[in-house]
XYZ file of C-alpha atoms in Angstrom:
321
model
C -12.753 6.698 4.597
C -12.754 5.581 1.040
C -12.841 8.242 -1.914
C -14.147 6.881 -4.796
C -17.371 7.571 -6.118
C -20.070 5.823 -7.884
C -22.665 6.568 -10.091
C -25.920 6.854 -8.195
C -27.234 4.208 -10.762
C -24.546 1.553 -11.631
C -25.194 -0.250 -13.876
C -25.456 -3.952 -14.671
C -21.950 -6.317 -14.852
C -23.116 -7.464 -18.366
C -23.934 -3.777 -18.923
C -20.614 -2.493 -18.134
C -19.114 -6.052 -19.503
C -19.989 -5.266 -22.964
C -18.993 -1.141 -23.046
C -15.861 -2.541 -22.114
C -15.904 -4.900 -24.779
C -16.327 -2.367 -27.542
C -13.488 0.245 -25.498
C -10.869 -2.926 -26.148
C -12.278 -3.382 -29.224
C -10.290 -2.933 -32.251
C -5.227 -2.164 -32.245
C -6.085 0.588 -28.885
C -8.160 1.369 -26.280
C -11.130 4.317 -25.164
C -9.054 5.532 -22.485
C -12.079 7.546 -21.331
C -14.363 4.554 -21.457
C -12.191 1.946 -19.474
C -10.980 4.681 -16.700
C -14.766 6.336 -16.484
C -16.155 2.929 -15.458
C -13.950 0.942 -13.537
C -12.477 4.176 -12.399
C -16.539 4.180 -10.041
C -16.873 0.394 -9.385
C -15.922 -1.574 -6.098
C -13.962 -3.715 -5.366
C -17.341 -5.914 -4.487
C -18.659 -4.439 -9.001
C -14.950 -4.809 -10.311
C -15.141 -8.840 -9.744
C -18.993 -9.069 -10.529
C -17.272 -6.768 -13.621
C -13.929 -10.189 -14.203
C -16.749 -12.801 -13.651
C -19.294 -11.402 -16.870
C -16.289 -10.013 -18.735
C -15.046 -13.904 -18.407
C -18.693 -15.268 -19.372
C -19.884 -13.145 -21.958
C -15.957 -13.171 -24.220
C -14.405 -16.399 -22.183
C -11.219 -13.684 -22.189
C -9.615 -12.682 -19.181
C -10.481 -8.994 -18.555
C -7.244 -8.441 -16.300
C -5.033 -10.051 -19.314
C -7.096 -7.341 -22.075
C -6.123 -4.258 -20.183
C -1.642 -5.393 -20.192
C -2.532 -5.919 -23.351
C -3.722 -3.107 -25.006
C -2.478 0.105 -22.563
C 0.427 0.988 -21.139
C 3.382 2.861 -19.696
C 1.859 4.072 -15.764
C -2.112 3.804 -16.909
C -1.750 -0.139 -16.769
C -0.262 -0.587 -13.969
C -2.731 1.133 -12.430
C -5.449 0.147 -13.725
C -3.914 -4.192 -13.425
C -3.552 -2.919 -10.059
C -6.595 -1.784 -9.220
C -8.669 -5.042 -10.857
C -6.746 -7.092 -9.073
C -8.467 -8.718 -5.942
C -6.688 -7.453 -2.812
C -4.663 -10.094 -1.790
C -3.095 -10.358 -5.615
C -2.673 -6.111 -5.871
C -0.319 -6.309 -2.493
C 1.705 -9.943 -3.451
C 2.052 -8.238 -7.072
C 3.121 -4.962 -6.014
C 5.674 -7.002 -2.476
C 7.503 -9.272 -6.060
C 7.999 -5.659 -7.955
C 9.618 -4.025 -4.853
C 11.839 -6.937 -4.418
C 12.774 -6.782 -7.785
C 13.615 -3.746 -7.740
C 17.326 -2.899 -6.780
C 17.520 0.824 -7.407
C 15.305 1.648 -4.672
C 14.880 1.109 -1.274
C 12.149 3.407 -0.443
C 10.125 1.150 -2.884
C 10.662 -1.917 -0.343
C 7.886 -0.339 2.538
C 5.191 -2.026 0.600
C 6.093 -5.141 2.218
C 6.149 -2.768 5.429
C 2.562 -1.728 4.504
C 1.809 -5.145 3.568
C 2.780 -6.245 7.157
C 2.156 -3.706 9.131
C -0.898 -1.062 7.508
C -3.414 -3.991 7.258
C -5.292 -7.158 9.893
C -2.793 -10.171 10.455
C -5.861 -12.447 8.748
C -5.088 -10.144 5.007
C -0.842 -10.516 5.204
C -1.593 -14.939 5.320
C -3.867 -13.869 2.298
C -1.374 -12.275 0.821
C 1.375 -15.214 1.221
C -1.242 -17.869 -0.223
C -1.270 -14.809 -3.261
C 2.804 -14.934 -3.259
C 3.343 -18.749 -3.032
C 0.080 -19.331 -5.733
C 1.831 -16.417 -8.660
C 5.511 -16.479 -7.903
C 5.601 -20.182 -6.810
C 7.339 -19.238 -3.855
C 7.548 -17.932 -0.159
C 8.299 -13.665 -0.206
C 10.870 -14.419 2.957
C 12.299 -16.666 0.160
C 12.908 -13.523 -1.997
C 13.504 -11.101 0.486
C 17.203 -13.506 0.876
C 17.285 -14.075 -3.099
C 15.714 -10.877 -4.381
C 17.318 -7.898 -1.934
C 21.128 -9.480 -2.071
C 21.565 -4.950 -2.016
C 20.500 -4.182 2.024
C 21.906 -5.158 4.782
C 21.406 -8.385 6.918
C 19.353 -6.312 9.823
C 17.315 -4.827 6.928
C 16.889 -8.147 5.847
C 15.668 -9.910 9.494
C 13.520 -6.732 9.689
C 11.948 -7.658 6.870
C 11.036 -11.122 6.709
C 10.186 -11.238 10.395
C 7.106 -8.473 9.903
C 6.055 -10.623 6.441
C 5.795 -13.877 8.268
C 4.796 -12.768 11.157
C 1.486 -13.860 12.094
C 0.018 -11.726 14.822
C -3.419 -11.611 17.723
C -5.697 -9.361 16.159
C -8.276 -8.740 19.656
C -8.053 -5.256 21.564
C -5.812 -7.456 24.170
C -3.563 -5.041 26.505
C -0.240 -5.214 29.075
C -0.153 -1.322 30.402
C 3.176 -3.295 32.523
C 4.318 -4.993 28.658
C 3.684 -1.504 27.314
C 6.105 0.149 30.222
C 9.016 -2.392 29.898
C 9.283 -2.620 25.703
C 9.243 1.450 25.883
C 11.825 0.674 27.569
C 13.569 -1.795 26.167
C 12.692 0.376 22.517
C 14.671 3.561 23.923
C 17.971 2.427 24.892
C 18.313 0.911 21.334
C 17.440 4.549 19.844
C 19.245 5.678 22.800
C 22.542 3.877 22.411
C 21.453 3.069 18.854
C 21.666 -0.166 18.222
C 18.186 -0.514 15.951
C 19.157 -4.338 15.093
C 18.669 -5.218 17.657
C 16.395 -8.497 17.897
C 14.479 -6.455 21.017
C 13.435 -4.328 18.615
C 12.835 -6.222 15.767
C 11.055 -8.410 18.030
C 9.068 -6.322 19.798
C 7.999 -4.661 16.244
C 7.224 -7.598 14.497
C 5.252 -9.823 17.288
C 2.903 -7.540 18.661
C -0.499 -6.703 18.359
C -1.409 -3.761 17.211
C -3.358 -2.729 20.342
C -0.106 -3.625 22.468
C 2.423 -1.130 19.974
C 0.462 1.381 19.784
C 0.306 0.715 23.961
C 3.747 1.003 23.946
C 3.967 3.444 21.549
C 1.699 6.138 23.454
C 4.156 5.561 26.703
C 7.126 5.775 25.284
C 5.945 9.500 24.522
C 4.799 9.358 28.084
C 7.645 9.223 29.556
C 10.253 10.429 27.034
C 7.966 13.901 25.841
C 9.327 12.442 22.087
C 6.908 9.827 19.715
C 9.411 7.577 18.962
C 8.809 7.856 15.243
C 10.547 10.816 15.881
C 13.158 9.804 17.694
C 13.651 7.101 15.846
C 14.002 9.420 13.189
C 16.679 11.341 15.422
C 18.999 8.434 15.818
C 20.112 8.022 12.133
C 19.372 8.432 8.707
C 19.839 4.125 7.329
C 17.582 2.301 5.943
C 16.348 0.406 8.730
C 15.748 4.270 10.745
C 13.549 5.203 7.398
C 12.727 1.677 7.457
C 11.454 1.017 11.089
C 9.906 4.543 11.385
C 8.038 3.362 8.299
C 6.908 0.578 10.699
C 5.895 2.565 13.180
C 3.839 4.993 11.551
C 1.663 2.157 9.757
C 0.926 1.144 12.936
C 0.192 4.000 14.953
C -0.732 6.255 11.644
C -1.070 4.743 8.377
C -2.579 7.774 7.418
C 0.130 9.782 8.454
C 2.358 7.684 6.662
C 0.164 7.470 3.129
C 0.084 10.489 3.251
C 4.360 10.856 3.377
C 5.054 8.214 0.628
C 2.584 10.653 -1.071
C 4.790 13.688 -0.564
C 7.444 12.023 -1.345
C 6.433 11.224 -5.386
C 4.697 14.596 -5.623
C 7.577 16.539 -5.997
C 6.720 18.271 -9.399
C 6.053 17.087 -12.623
C 9.829 16.038 -13.734
C 10.572 13.980 -10.490
C 7.626 12.673 -10.517
C 8.265 8.323 -8.469
C 5.053 7.309 -10.352
C 5.186 3.858 -8.682
C 4.645 5.255 -5.249
C 1.767 7.429 -6.026
C 0.277 4.219 -8.153
C 0.509 1.939 -5.126
C 0.090 4.070 -2.802
C -3.252 5.478 -3.982
C -4.575 2.128 -5.669
C -4.366 1.248 -1.683
C -5.737 3.152 -0.379
C -8.621 4.414 -2.783
C -11.084 2.165 -0.854
C -9.911 1.959 3.376
C -9.094 5.877 4.228
C -8.148 8.102 1.598
C -9.715 11.158 2.581
C -7.910 10.814 5.884
C -4.543 10.674 3.919
C -5.991 13.136 1.985
C -6.069 15.563 5.414
C -3.099 14.480 7.035
C -1.502 15.511 3.259
C -2.477 19.011 3.020
C -1.855 19.589 6.835
C 2.312 18.310 5.421
C 1.806 20.063 2.680
C -0.649 23.146 2.769
C -2.398 21.936 -0.162
C -5.496 19.665 -1.648
C -3.657 16.151 -3.619
C -6.397 16.659 -6.156
C -4.072 19.962 -6.694
C -0.698 17.809 -6.025
C -2.132 15.206 -8.871
C -3.001 17.205 -11.389
C -0.075 19.039 -11.971
C 2.751 16.683 -10.989
C 1.070 13.776 -13.849
C -0.971 13.850 -17.559
C -3.213 11.827 -19.303
C -5.696 9.848 -18.566
C -3.375 8.337 -15.864
C -3.671 11.613 -14.210
C -7.346 10.868 -14.682
C -7.402 7.605 -13.220
C -5.706 8.068 -10.050
C -8.549 11.947 -9.482
C -11.167 9.437 -10.318
C -9.802 7.211 -7.101
C -9.158 9.869 -4.437
C -12.969 11.289 -5.605
C -11.028 14.608 -7.215
C -12.725 16.242 -10.104
C -10.752 15.851 -14.083
């Protein structure tokens, strides 16, 4: 369930564009007005605002936001105003260019495993259009600091086109659960079987496989992987499984890890999780966040970030500010 709250009476795109134009005039910007308008418009409404603004003022509102805003607010707002495929393409590129934080590569897993195969194809097209190369090429050229096993996993995930119909073969689920168990027990998480199963099977088949694993071996497969090693590959494989089986749990964990106190807040992960899921399943994520943190996401955001950036995130998660 989406978390953003729309006004009872939504102004026309022309009215919104006029107010935004006034807010963007001069040397600075009226950030509060910008947040109040754009933080309470859905994807369709934002698209109409972009089109109308371009028609009225012969300027890209995204360009103006990038020029007038700064810091974390600029990054969050620009992502929010892009179409979902372009937004994810930008996030993928940023993750691949970030050599210091391997955890940012979760963005690639989220794109490949927490959305539909059709969305992944749209992201790949957008990436090629924006950067004149494929995601796969950039994984090889930009992340030489990670293991070849992790490279192989990421390339397999982003280049996959899964069948999106609810087709499940329980015999295959049982057989592949056994293969995954053997790899986990032997701590051979980089085997071709593991990568092939997780990167090519449709999501319904994989959920059946995970169910068979838990039924037969009395432990959830993500927990089993967690106990088999603590390296980057096991970390990413667990993210793959959660994104497929329970994306709200995955994003709740991302948010918990990024909200650990004002001086150590991971704003990149916080922004990514909120901006990408606000119109999909943020209310479910907030429920999972409370389960694992024993605190409300609204309270954590209000505690750990400040200023208009905080107000914008609060708007997206449906909080009070």
